[in-house]
Coordinates of C-alpha atoms in Angstrom, one line a residue:
X17 CA 49.9 -54.7 14.2
X18 CA 47.7 -55.3 11.1
X19 CA 49.1 -54.5 7.7
X20 CA 47.8 -53.8 4.3
X21 CA 46.5 -56.6 2.2
X22 CA 49.2 -58.2 0.0
X23 CA 47.2 -60.5 -2.1
X24 CA 43.8 -61.3 -3.4
X25 CA 41.5 -63.2 -1.0
X26 CA 43.7 -63.2 1.5
X27 CA 49.9 -56.9 8.1
X28 CA 58.4 -50.1 10.5
X29 CA 60.9 -48.6 12.4
X30 CA 63.4 -45.8 12.8
X31 CA 64.4 -42.9 14.9
X32 CA 63.4 -42.2 18.5
X33 CA 60.2 -40.3 19.0
X34 CA 59.0 -40.2 22.6
X35 CA 56.6 -37.7 24.2
X36 CA 54.6 -37.5 27.3
X37 CA 51.2 -38.8 26.7
X38 CA 49.6 -35.5 27.4
X39 CA 51.8 -33.7 24.9
X40 CA 50.9 -33.9 21.3
X41 CA 53.8 -34.0 18.8
X42 CA 54.3 -30.7 16.9
X43 CA 52.9 -32.1 13.7
X44 CA 49.9 -33.3 15.6
X45 CA 48.8 -29.9 17.1
X46 CA 47.6 -28.9 13.7
X47 CA 45.1 -31.8 13.9
X48 CA 43.3 -30.4 16.9
X49 CA 41.2 -28.2 14.6
X50 CA 40.7 -31.2 12.3
X51 CA 39.5 -33.3 15.2
X52 CA 37.0 -30.6 16.2
X53 CA 35.7 -30.4 12.7
X54 CA 35.5 -34.2 12.6
X55 CA 33.5 -34.4 15.8
X56 CA 31.1 -31.7 14.4
X57 CA 30.8 -33.7 11.2
X58 CA 30.3 -37.0 12.9
X59 CA 26.8 -36.3 14.3
X60 CA 25.7 -35.0 10.9
X61 CA 27.3 -37.8 9.0
X62 CA 26.1 -40.5 11.4
X63 CA 22.5 -39.3 11.4
X64 CA 22.4 -38.8 7.6
X65 CA 24.3 -41.9 6.7
X66 CA 22.5 -44.1 9.2
X67 CA 19.2 -43.0 7.6
X68 CA 20.7 -43.6 4.1
X69 CA 22.1 -47.0 5.2
X70 CA 18.8 -48.1 6.9
X71 CA 16.8 -46.9 3.9
X72 CA 19.0 -48.8 1.6
X73 CA 18.9 -51.9 3.7
X74 CA 15.1 -51.7 3.9
X75 CA 14.9 -51.2 0.1
X76 CA 17.2 -54.2 -0.4
X77 CA 15.0 -56.4 1.8
X78 CA 11.6 -55.2 0.5
X79 CA 12.3 -54.5 -3.2
X80 CA 15.5 -56.4 -3.9
X81 CA 17.3 -53.1 -4.6
X82 CA 21.1 -52.8 -4.5
X83 CA 22.8 -52.7 -1.1
X84 CA 25.2 -50.0 -0.1
X85 CA 28.0 -52.4 -0.9
X86 CA 26.7 -53.1 -4.4
X87 CA 26.3 -49.4 -5.0
X88 CA 29.9 -48.7 -3.9
X89 CA 31.3 -51.5 -6.1
X90 CA 29.4 -50.0 -9.0
X91 CA 30.9 -46.6 -8.4
X92 CA 34.4 -48.2 -8.0
X93 CA 33.9 -50.1 -11.3
X94 CA 33.0 -46.9 -13.1
X95 CA 36.2 -45.3 -11.9
X96 CA 38.3 -48.4 -12.8
X97 CA 36.8 -48.4 -16.3
X98 CA 37.8 -44.8 -16.7
X99 CA 41.3 -45.4 -15.2
X100 CA 42.1 -48.6 -17.1
X101 CA 42.7 -52.2 -16.0
X102 CA 44.6 -53.1 -12.8
X103 CA 46.6 -56.3 -12.8
X104 CA 48.4 -58.6 -10.3
X105 CA 47.3 -60.3 -7.2
X106 CA 44.5 -58.3 -5.6
X107 CA 44.6 -55.8 -8.5
X108 CA 40.9 -56.1 -9.3
X109 CA 38.0 -56.6 -7.0
X110 CA 34.3 -57.0 -7.7
X111 CA 31.1 -57.8 -5.9
X112 CA 31.3 -61.3 -7.4
X113 CA 34.8 -61.7 -6.0
X114 CA 33.5 -60.7 -2.6
X115 CA 30.7 -63.2 -2.8
X116 CA 33.4 -65.9 -3.7
X117 CA 35.5 -65.0 -0.7
X118 CA 32.4 -65.1 1.4
X119 CA 31.5 -68.5 0.1
X120 CA 35.0 -69.8 1.1
X121 CA 34.6 -68.2 4.5
X122 CA 31.2 -69.9 5.0
X123 CA 32.8 -73.2 4.0
X124 CA 35.5 -72.7 6.6
X125 CA 33.0 -72.0 9.3
X126 CA 31.0 -75.1 8.4
X127 CA 34.1 -77.3 8.3
X128 CA 34.2 -80.2 10.7
X129 CA 37.4 -81.0 12.5
X130 CA 39.2 -84.4 12.3
X131 CA 37.9 -87.5 10.5
X132 CA 34.4 -86.2 9.7
X133 CA 36.1 -83.9 7.2
X134 CA 36.8 -86.9 5.0
X135 CA 40.0 -88.1 3.3
X136 CA 42.6 -85.4 2.7
X137 CA 43.5 -84.2 -0.8
X138 CA 46.5 -85.8 -2.5
X139 CA 48.2 -82.8 -4.0
X140 CA 51.6 -84.0 -2.7
X141 CA 52.5 -87.6 -3.3
X142 CA 55.7 -89.3 -2.1
X143 CA 57.0 -92.1 -4.4
X144 CA 60.0 -94.4 -4.1
X145 CA 61.0 -94.4 -7.8
X146 CA 63.7 -92.1 -9.2
X147 CA 62.8 -89.1 -11.4
X148 CA 62.2 -90.0 -15.0
X149 CA 64.2 -86.9 -16.1
X150 CA 67.1 -85.0 -14.9
X151 CA 66.8 -82.2 -12.3
X152 CA 66.3 -78.8 -14.1
X153 CA 66.4 -76.4 -11.2
X154 CA 67.8 -76.2 -7.7
X155 CA 64.6 -74.5 -6.4
X156 CA 61.1 -74.2 -7.8
X157 CA 59.2 -71.3 -6.2
X158 CA 55.4 -71.8 -6.3
X159 CA 53.8 -68.4 -5.9
X160 CA 55.5 -65.4 -7.3
X161 CA 54.0 -62.3 -5.8
X162 CA 56.0 -62.6 -2.6
X163 CA 58.1 -65.6 -3.7
X164 CA 60.0 -63.5 -6.3
X165 CA 61.9 -61.8 -3.5
X166 CA 63.5 -65.0 -2.2
X167 CA 63.7 -66.4 -5.7
X168 CA 65.7 -63.4 -6.9
X169 CA 68.0 -63.6 -3.8
X170 CA 68.7 -67.3 -4.4
X171 CA 69.3 -66.8 -8.1
X172 CA 71.8 -64.0 -7.4
X173 CA 73.7 -66.3 -5.0
X174 CA 74.2 -68.8 -7.7
X175 CA 71.3 -71.2 -7.5
X176 CA 69.2 -72.1 -10.5
X177 CA 65.6 -71.0 -9.7
X178 CA 62.2 -71.2 -11.4
X179 CA 59.1 -69.3 -10.3
X180 CA 55.6 -70.7 -11.1
X181 CA 52.7 -68.3 -10.8
X182 CA 49.1 -69.1 -11.7
X183 CA 48.4 -65.6 -12.9
X184 CA 50.5 -62.9 -14.4
X185 CA 53.6 -62.2 -12.3
X186 CA 52.9 -58.5 -11.5
X187 CA 52.0 -56.5 -8.5
X188 CA 48.6 -54.8 -8.0
X189 CA 48.0 -51.1 -7.9
X190 CA 46.8 -50.9 -4.3
X191 CA 49.8 -49.9 -2.2
X192 CA 51.5 -51.9 0.5
X193 CA 52.1 -50.0 3.7
X194 CA 55.5 -50.7 5.3
X195 CA 58.4 -49.0 7.0
X196 CA 61.7 -47.9 5.5
X197 CA 63.6 -50.3 7.7
X198 CA 61.7 -53.2 6.1
X199 CA 62.5 -51.9 2.6
X200 CA 66.1 -51.6 3.6
X201 CA 66.2 -55.4 4.0
X202 CA 66.0 -55.6 0.2
X203 CA 69.0 -53.3 -0.1
X204 CA 70.9 -55.4 2.5
X205 CA 70.2 -58.5 0.4
X206 CA 71.6 -56.8 -2.7
X207 CA 68.2 -57.0 -4.5
X208 CA 67.7 -53.2 -4.9
X209 CA 69.8 -50.1 -4.5
X210 CA 68.6 -47.3 -2.2
X211 CA 67.6 -45.2 -5.3
X212 CA 65.6 -48.1 -6.7
X213 CA 63.8 -48.5 -3.3
X214 CA 63.0 -44.8 -3.3
X215 CA 61.5 -45.1 -6.8
X216 CA 59.0 -47.6 -5.5
X217 CA 57.8 -45.3 -2.7
X218 CA 54.6 -43.5 -3.7
X219 CA 54.0 -41.6 -0.4
X220 CA 55.6 -41.0 3.0
X221 CA 53.7 -39.5 5.9
X222 CA 54.0 -38.9 9.6
X223 CA 53.0 -39.1 12.4
X224 CA 50.9 -42.2 12.9
X225 CA 48.4 -43.0 15.7
X226 CA 47.3 -45.8 18.0
X227 CA 44.1 -45.1 20.0
X228 CA 41.4 -46.9 21.7
X229 CA 37.8 -45.9 22.7
X230 CA 37.9 -44.2 26.1
X231 CA 41.7 -44.0 26.3
X232 CA 44.4 -41.5 25.4
X233 CA 45.9 -41.6 21.9
X234 CA 49.5 -42.5 21.3
X235 CA 51.3 -40.7 18.4
X236 CA 54.6 -41.9 17.0
X237 CA 56.6 -41.8 13.7
X238 CA 58.0 -44.1 11.0
X239 CA 55.7 -47.0 11.6
X240 CA 53.9 -48.3 8.4
X241 CA 54.3 -44.8 7.1
X242 CA 55.4 -45.6 3.6
X243 CA 53.1 -46.5 0.7
X244 CA 55.0 -48.8 -1.7
X245 CA 53.9 -49.5 -5.3
X246 CA 53.8 -53.3 -5.6
X247 CA 53.5 -53.2 -9.4
X248 CA 56.8 -51.3 -9.7
X249 CA 58.6 -53.2 -6.9
X250 CA 57.7 -56.7 -8.3
X251 CA 58.6 -55.5 -11.9
X252 CA 62.0 -54.6 -10.6
X253 CA 62.4 -57.9 -8.9
X254 CA 61.3 -59.8 -11.9
X255 CA 63.7 -57.9 -14.2
X256 CA 66.7 -58.7 -11.9
X257 CA 65.6 -62.3 -11.5
X258 CA 65.4 -62.9 -15.2
X259 CA 68.5 -60.9 -16.0
X260 CA 70.4 -63.2 -13.6
X261 CA 69.1 -66.3 -15.5
X262 CA 65.9 -67.1 -13.5
X263 CA 62.9 -68.6 -15.3
X264 CA 59.3 -67.5 -14.8
X265 CA 56.3 -69.7 -15.6
X266 CA 53.3 -67.3 -15.4
X267 CA 49.7 -68.1 -16.0
X268 CA 50.7 -71.7 -15.1
X269 CA 48.6 -73.7 -12.7
X270 CA 50.3 -76.4 -10.6
X271 CA 48.3 -79.6 -10.6
X272 CA 50.3 -81.6 -8.0
X273 CA 53.7 -82.5 -6.6
X274 CA 55.6 -85.8 -6.7
X275 CA 58.4 -86.2 -4.2
X276 CA 61.1 -88.7 -5.4
X277 CA 64.2 -89.9 -3.6
X278 CA 66.5 -87.9 -6.0
X279 CA 64.3 -84.8 -6.6
X280 CA 60.8 -83.4 -6.8
X281 CA 58.5 -82.9 -9.8
X282 CA 55.9 -80.1 -10.1
X283 CA 53.0 -81.3 -12.3
X284 CA 51.6 -78.6 -14.6
X285 CA 48.6 -78.5 -17.0
X286 CA 48.2 -81.4 -19.3
X287 CA 49.8 -79.6 -22.2
X288 CA 52.9 -78.8 -20.2
X289 CA 55.8 -81.0 -19.1
X290 CA 56.6 -81.4 -15.4
X291 CA 59.2 -79.0 -13.9
X292 CA 61.8 -80.8 -11.8
X293 CA 64.1 -79.6 -9.0
X294 CA 65.8 -80.4 -5.8
X295 CA 63.4 -78.4 -3.6
X296 CA 59.9 -76.9 -4.0
X297 CA 59.2 -73.8 -1.9
X298 CA 55.5 -73.2 -1.3
X299 CA 54.8 -69.4 -1.2
X300 CA 51.1 -69.8 -2.3
X301 CA 49.7 -68.2 0.8
X302 CA 47.1 -69.2 3.4
X303 CA 45.1 -71.2 0.8
X304 CA 47.9 -73.1 -0.8
X305 CA 46.8 -76.6 -1.9
X306 CA 49.9 -78.0 -0.1
X307 CA 48.9 -76.3 3.1
X308 CA 45.3 -77.5 2.6
X309 CA 46.6 -81.1 2.5
X310 CA 48.8 -80.7 5.5
X311 CA 46.2 -78.9 7.7
X312 CA 43.3 -81.1 6.5
X313 CA 40.8 -81.7 9.3
X314 CA 42.3 -78.8 11.3
X315 CA 39.9 -75.9 11.8
X316 CA 41.6 -72.4 12.1
X317 CA 42.2 -71.4 15.7
X318 CA 41.6 -67.8 14.8
X319 CA 40.7 -65.6 11.9
X320 CA 41.4 -62.0 10.9
X321 CA 38.5 -60.6 8.9
X322 CA 39.2 -57.5 6.8
X323 CA 37.2 -55.2 4.7
X324 CA 38.2 -51.8 3.4
X325 CA 38.5 -49.4 0.5
X326 CA 40.7 -46.7 -1.1
X327 CA 38.6 -43.6 -1.6
X328 CA 39.1 -40.1 -3.0
X329 CA 37.8 -37.0 -1.2
X330 CA 39.6 -36.8 2.2
X331 CA 40.8 -33.3 2.6
X332 CA 42.4 -33.9 6.0
X333 CA 44.8 -36.6 4.9
X334 CA 48.3 -36.2 6.3
X335 CA 48.5 -38.8 9.1
X336 CA 47.9 -42.5 9.5
X337 CA 46.3 -44.8 12.0
X338 CA 48.1 -48.1 12.7
X339 CA 45.3 -49.3 15.0
X340 CA 42.3 -47.4 16.3
X341 CA 38.9 -48.1 17.9
X342 CA 36.0 -45.7 18.4
X343 CA 33.4 -48.1 19.7
X344 CA 33.1 -50.8 22.3
X345 CA 32.5 -54.5 21.4
X346 CA 29.6 -54.8 19.0
X347 CA 26.4 -55.8 20.9
X348 CA 24.3 -58.9 20.3
X349 CA 21.8 -56.7 18.4
X350 CA 24.4 -55.7 15.8
X351 CA 24.7 -57.1 12.3
X352 CA 28.2 -58.2 13.4
X353 CA 27.7 -59.2 17.0
X354 CA 30.4 -60.1 19.6
X355 CA 33.2 -58.4 17.5
X356 CA 35.6 -55.6 18.4
X357 CA 36.1 -53.6 15.3
X358 CA 39.6 -52.1 14.7
X359 CA 40.5 -49.4 12.1
X360 CA 43.6 -48.8 10.1
X361 CA 44.0 -45.9 7.7
X362 CA 46.7 -44.4 5.6
X363 CA 47.1 -41.7 2.9
X364 CA 47.5 -43.1 -0.5
X365 CA 50.1 -42.1 -3.1
X366 CA 47.5 -42.1 -5.9
X367 CA 46.2 -38.6 -5.1
X368 CA 46.4 -35.9 -2.4
X369 CA 42.9 -36.7 -1.1
X370 CA 43.1 -40.5 -1.6
X371 CA 43.0 -42.6 1.6
X372 CA 42.9 -46.3 2.3
X373 CA 40.8 -47.4 5.3
X374 CA 40.5 -50.9 6.7
X375 CA 38.1 -52.2 9.2
X376 CA 39.3 -55.5 10.7
X377 CA 38.4 -57.9 13.6
X378 CA 39.7 -61.0 15.2
X379 CA 37.4 -64.0 15.7
X380 CA 37.2 -67.8 15.6
X381 CA 35.7 -69.8 12.8
X382 CA 32.5 -70.7 14.5
X383 CA 29.4 -71.0 12.2
X384 CA 27.7 -68.1 14.1
X385 CA 30.3 -65.6 12.9
X386 CA 29.1 -62.9 10.4
X387 CA 29.7 -63.1 6.7
X388 CA 32.2 -60.8 4.9
X389 CA 29.1 -59.3 3.1
X390 CA 27.7 -58.3 6.5
X391 CA 31.1 -56.9 7.5
X392 CA 31.4 -54.9 4.3
X393 CA 27.8 -53.5 4.7
X394 CA 28.6 -52.5 8.3
X395 CA 31.8 -50.9 7.1
X396 CA 30.0 -48.4 5.0
X397 CA 27.8 -47.5 8.0
X398 CA 30.7 -47.2 10.5
X399 CA 33.5 -45.7 8.4
X400 CA 32.0 -42.2 8.0
X401 CA 31.7 -41.9 11.8
X402 CA 35.3 -42.9 12.1
X403 CA 36.6 -40.7 9.4
X404 CA 34.2 -37.8 9.9
X405 CA 33.0 -37.8 6.3
X406 CA 29.9 -38.5 4.3
X407 CA 29.8 -41.3 1.7
X408 CA 28.3 -39.0 -0.8
X409 CA 31.5 -36.9 -0.6
X410 CA 34.0 -39.6 -1.5
X411 CA 34.7 -41.6 -4.6
X412 CA 35.6 -45.3 -4.2
X413 CA 38.6 -46.3 -6.2
X414 CA 39.2 -49.8 -4.9
X415 CA 37.3 -52.1 -2.5
X416 CA 39.3 -54.6 -0.5
X417 CA 38.4 -57.6 1.6
X418 CA 39.7 -60.9 2.8
X419 CA 39.9 -63.4 5.7
X420 CA 43.1 -64.8 7.1
X421 CA 43.3 -68.0 9.1
X422 CA 45.7 -68.4 12.0
X423 CA 46.9 -71.6 13.7
X424 CA 48.5 -72.0 17.1
X425 CA 51.0 -74.6 15.8
X426 CA 52.7 -72.0 13.5
X427 CA 55.1 -71.8 11.9
X428 CA 54.2 -74.8 9.9
X429 CA 56.7 -77.7 9.8
X430 CA 56.6 -79.6 6.6
X431 CA 55.7 -83.3 6.8
X432 CA 57.4 -83.9 3.4
X433 CA 60.9 -84.3 2.1
X434 CA 61.9 -81.6 -0.5
X435 CA 58.9 -79.3 0.3
X436 CA 59.2 -76.1 2.3
X437 CA 56.6 -73.5 3.3
X438 CA 57.5 -69.8 3.5
X439 CA 55.5 -66.6 3.9
X440 CA 51.8 -66.8 4.7
X441 CA 51.9 -70.5 3.8
X442 CA 54.2 -71.2 6.7
X443 CA 52.2 -69.0 9.1
X444 CA 55.4 -67.1 10.0
X445 CA 53.6 -63.7 9.9
X446 CA 52.1 -62.4 13.1
X447 CA 48.6 -63.6 13.8
X448 CA 47.8 -59.9 14.4
X449 CA 48.7 -59.1 10.7
X450 CA 46.8 -59.4 7.4
X451 CA 49.5 -59.6 4.8
X452 CA 52.9 -61.0 4.7
X453 CA 55.2 -58.6 2.9
X454 CA 56.7 -57.2 6.1
X455 CA 57.3 -60.7 7.5
X456 CA 58.9 -61.8 4.2
X457 CA 61.2 -58.8 4.3
X458 CA 62.2 -59.5 7.9
X459 CA 62.9 -63.2 7.3
X460 CA 64.4 -62.8 3.8
X461 CA 68.1 -63.1 4.8
X462 CA 67.3 -66.0 7.2
X463 CA 65.4 -67.9 4.5
X464 CA 68.1 -67.3 1.9
X465 CA 70.9 -68.6 4.2
X466 CA 68.8 -71.6 5.1
X467 CA 67.9 -72.6 1.6
X468 CA 71.4 -72.1 0.3
X469 CA 72.9 -74.3 3.1
X470 CA 70.1 -76.9 2.7
X471 CA 71.0 -77.3 -1.0
X472 CA 74.7 -77.4 -0.4
X473 CA 74.5 -79.9 2.5
X474 CA 71.7 -81.9 0.7
X475 CA 69.7 -81.5 3.9
X476 CA 66.4 -81.7 2.1
X477 CA 64.7 -84.4 4.1
X478 CA 61.7 -83.5 6.3
X479 CA 63.6 -83.5 9.6
X480 CA 66.1 -81.0 8.3
X481 CA 63.7 -78.7 6.5
X482 CA 61.4 -78.6 9.6
X483 CA 64.2 -76.8 11.5
X484 CA 63.8 -73.8 9.1
X485 CA 60.3 -73.3 10.5
X486 CA 61.2 -74.1 14.1
X487 CA 59.2 -73.3 17.2
X488 CA 59.0 -69.5 17.7
X489 CA 57.9 -68.4 21.2
X490 CA 57.4 -64.8 20.1
X491 CA 55.0 -65.9 17.4
X492 CA 53.2 -68.2 19.8
X493 CA 52.9 -65.4 22.4
X494 CA 51.4 -63.2 19.8
X495 CA 48.6 -65.7 19.1
X496 CA 47.4 -65.2 22.7
X497 CA 47.2 -61.4 22.0
X498 CA 44.9 -62.2 19.1
X499 CA 42.8 -64.3 21.5
X500 CA 42.6 -61.4 23.9
X501 CA 41.5 -59.0 21.1
X502 CA 38.6 -61.3 20.1
X503 CA 35.4 -62.2 21.8
X504 CA 34.1 -65.7 22.3
X505 CA 30.5 -66.2 20.9
X506 CA 27.8 -65.6 23.4
X507 CA 30.4 -64.8 26.1
X508 CA 29.5 -62.1 28.6
X509 CA 32.5 -59.7 28.3
X510 CA 32.6 -56.1 29.5
X511 CA 31.9 -54.2 26.2
X512 CA 34.9 -52.0 26.8
X513 CA 37.3 -54.7 28.1
X514 CA 39.5 -54.9 24.9
X515 CA 39.7 -51.1 24.6
X516 CA 40.6 -50.8 28.3
X517 CA 43.3 -53.5 28.0
X518 CA 44.9 -52.1 24.9
X519 CA 44.7 -48.5 26.1
X520 CA 46.6 -49.3 29.2
X521 CA 49.1 -51.5 27.4
X522 CA 49.9 -48.8 24.7
X523 CA 50.1 -46.1 27.3
X524 CA 52.6 -48.2 29.3
X525 CA 54.7 -48.9 26.2
X526 CA 54.6 -45.3 25.1
X527 CA 55.8 -44.0 28.5
X528 CA 58.8 -46.4 28.4
X529 CA 59.9 -45.2 25.0
X530 CA 60.3 -46.3 21.5
X531 CA 62.5 -49.3 22.4
X532 CA 59.4 -50.8 24.1
X533 CA 56.7 -49.4 21.8
X534 CA 58.2 -49.8 18.3
X535 CA 58.9 -53.6 18.3
X536 CA 55.3 -54.4 19.2
X537 CA 53.8 -52.0 16.7
X538 CA 56.0 -53.8 14.1
X539 CA 54.9 -57.3 15.0
X540 CA 58.0 -58.2 16.9
X541 CA 57.7 -59.7 20.4
X542 CA 60.7 -59.2 22.7
X543 CA 61.1 -60.4 26.3
X544 CA 62.3 -57.3 28.0
X545 CA 59.8 -54.8 26.3
X546 CA 57.0 -57.3 26.9
X547 CA 58.0 -57.7 30.6
X548 CA 58.1 -53.9 31.0
X549 CA 54.6 -53.6 29.4
X550 CA 53.2 -56.3 31.7
X551 CA 54.7 -54.6 34.8
X552 CA 53.1 -51.3 33.6
X553 CA 49.8 -53.1 33.2
X554 CA 50.0 -54.5 36.8
X555 CA 50.9 -51.2 38.4
X556 CA 48.5 -49.1 36.3
X557 CA 45.4 -51.3 36.2
X558 CA 45.8 -54.4 38.3
X559 CA 42.0 -55.0 38.4
X560 CA 42.0 -55.9 34.7
X561 CA 44.0 -59.1 35.4
X562 CA 41.0 -61.2 36.6
X563 CA 39.1 -60.0 33.6
X564 CA 41.8 -61.3 31.3
X565 CA 41.3 -64.8 32.7
X566 CA 37.6 -64.5 32.3
X567 CA 37.8 -63.1 28.8
X568 CA 40.5 -65.4 27.4
X569 CA 40.1 -68.5 29.6
X570 CA 42.5 -70.1 32.1
X571 CA 44.0 -72.7 29.9
X572 CA 45.0 -70.3 27.1
X573 CA 46.6 -68.0 29.7
X574 CA 48.5 -70.9 31.2
X575 CA 49.7 -71.9 27.7
X576 CA 50.8 -68.4 27.1
X577 CA 52.9 -68.4 30.3
X578 CA 54.9 -71.3 28.9
X579 CA 55.7 -69.3 25.7
X580 CA 56.6 -66.3 27.9
X581 CA 59.2 -68.3 29.8
X582 CA 60.5 -69.8 26.5
X583 CA 60.9 -66.3 25.2
X584 CA 63.1 -65.6 28.3
X585 CA 65.2 -68.7 27.7
X586 CA 65.7 -67.9 24.0
X587 CA 66.7 -64.3 24.9
X588 CA 69.3 -65.5 27.5
X589 CA 70.7 -68.2 25.2
X590 CA 71.0 -65.7 22.3
X591 CA 72.8 -63.2 24.4
X592 CA 75.4 -65.6 25.9
X593 CA 78.4 -65.1 23.7
X594 CA 80.2 -68.3 22.6
X595 CA 77.5 -70.7 23.6
X596 CA 75.5 -70.4 20.4
X597 CA 78.7 -71.0 18.3
X598 CA 79.8 -74.2 20.1
X599 CA 79.8 -77.3 17.9
X600 CA 82.0 -80.4 17.5
X601 CA 85.3 -79.4 15.7
X602 CA 84.7 -81.7 12.8
X603 CA 81.1 -81.0 12.0
X604 CA 79.7 -82.3 8.7
X605 CA 77.9 -79.9 6.4
X606 CA 74.6 -81.3 7.6
X607 CA 75.5 -80.7 11.3
X608 CA 76.6 -77.2 10.4
X609 CA 73.3 -76.6 8.7
X610 CA 71.4 -77.9 11.8
X611 CA 73.5 -75.8 14.1
X612 CA 72.9 -72.6 12.1
X613 CA 69.2 -73.2 12.1
X614 CA 69.1 -73.6 15.9
X615 CA 71.1 -70.4 16.4
X616 CA 68.7 -68.6 14.1
X617 CA 65.6 -70.0 15.8
X618 CA 66.8 -68.6 19.1
X619 CA 67.6 -65.2 17.7
X620 CA 64.4 -64.8 15.6
X621 CA 62.3 -66.6 18.2
X622 CA 63.0 -63.9 20.8
X623 CA 62.9 -61.0 18.3
X624 CA 66.6 -60.1 18.6
X625 CA 66.9 -59.9 14.9
X626 CA 65.1 -56.6 15.2
X627 CA 67.0 -53.4 15.9
X628 CA 65.8 -49.8 15.7

């Protein structure tokens, strides 16, 4: 499911917890009174806030007064000024930054596919001449906010690594929501001790909820229930990285990449010398200039649009929402038409009444889609109804926003020698997520093994590196889920179709237990749990199946069936002992590298790397 934002402009695990759907967990019974108070508040809040919202909108249109969004940014700025500056990726937000993100979103919507887009940028150039200087590093990591985790792991394993970050290499103040199991991946990699991990946790809460308009709620535990302090976590990573001999180039802008037969050069600002290495790893996110060149002329197949805030003033603040809806699909008359709005909310560790609330939606990149500004303005209208609170009673601390493109051909296979994409740049995160820290933690050991073996075997050509980001049927199947949770423009869908579909699916998963529910809630698609869920859907609500074909389209469904069968094959192959380890007795280091990548692609592709 969706996760907290991990960067500027641009989504768990543990012990069994299964209940009958009609039985609330013990910790949830105390929320019955809260729910009643909320329902009583909602009418008052909705009426009062709607009047305030409409009044502000009328004022804005008639007298050019500030919108609700501008007013909230102003209130958040006053708090930030009193609290002191926030640094790191996503550490500061402003109305101007929102306008900038919106301008980029407008450009993406207007983008033409194919040749009409014009010639691609030339950020990466392949040349036939040798490097003019010796290789300085084994690996150059471009993008340090998430890249520092893999960079530190590689440095500790004996490679010589440099990290290049265009801003200061530090985390933001806004928390990342994650599970303890994901954080434990850092312990397993030897990057942090358990005590050091615990120091980075600002809050832990339970239970968490998934619920959909018109359906019963599902409550569970230990899913996205930790708030982690990115500033402290990244500071610890940087300290360990530099203590091990790693080099950080911060406030350093990459101008281009030259790929030579004997190495690769990262071109920096005019007043700085090139940095050379054996391999460049692109961890610059969805909007990496390298990814922009590779995907030039390809319009995103889907988009996750996110707006949100962290506000102070929530008295009932002990549980979280992983995914929740309280309305049907937005009607054509709405400011944000043909969208299903989802909510995600968590207590924040910055204060007892501080709560982070996201509103997100899935869509395509058609020109008719609403702006981020419109989304944010509607957020202030809809959030009080969802949370049962008046805007006048809360203090905005931070305002969050972003849009995240997704592509069906993910993960991205590099077309270059000596260049590899990871994290959001590779598209390895679930298309249902917005933020890649969880995906980075999950794939950290796999990526570390792959890069180490690639360097040792000198398997740095395009064909070899492409096996690191091999076809992943679980990821491809998840893309269809995003399609089912979005609405095609001007398409006549039942307003409550998405809520009905998800309500039945989550109820089916919950009844079958955590071994079915937990993987999906943690962005892991596995064949057996998925099959059990589909069977539950068929037996519980068979009449929804024709509506799926109508809502999604026949061709996407047929394409998804292919990925479903591939998921089955990957599962069987991964479970057959001995088959995965067969290889000619005198394999070269390159052949061993390719074999290991194939075995990992089977295991990760069917989600068997995940265990509760």
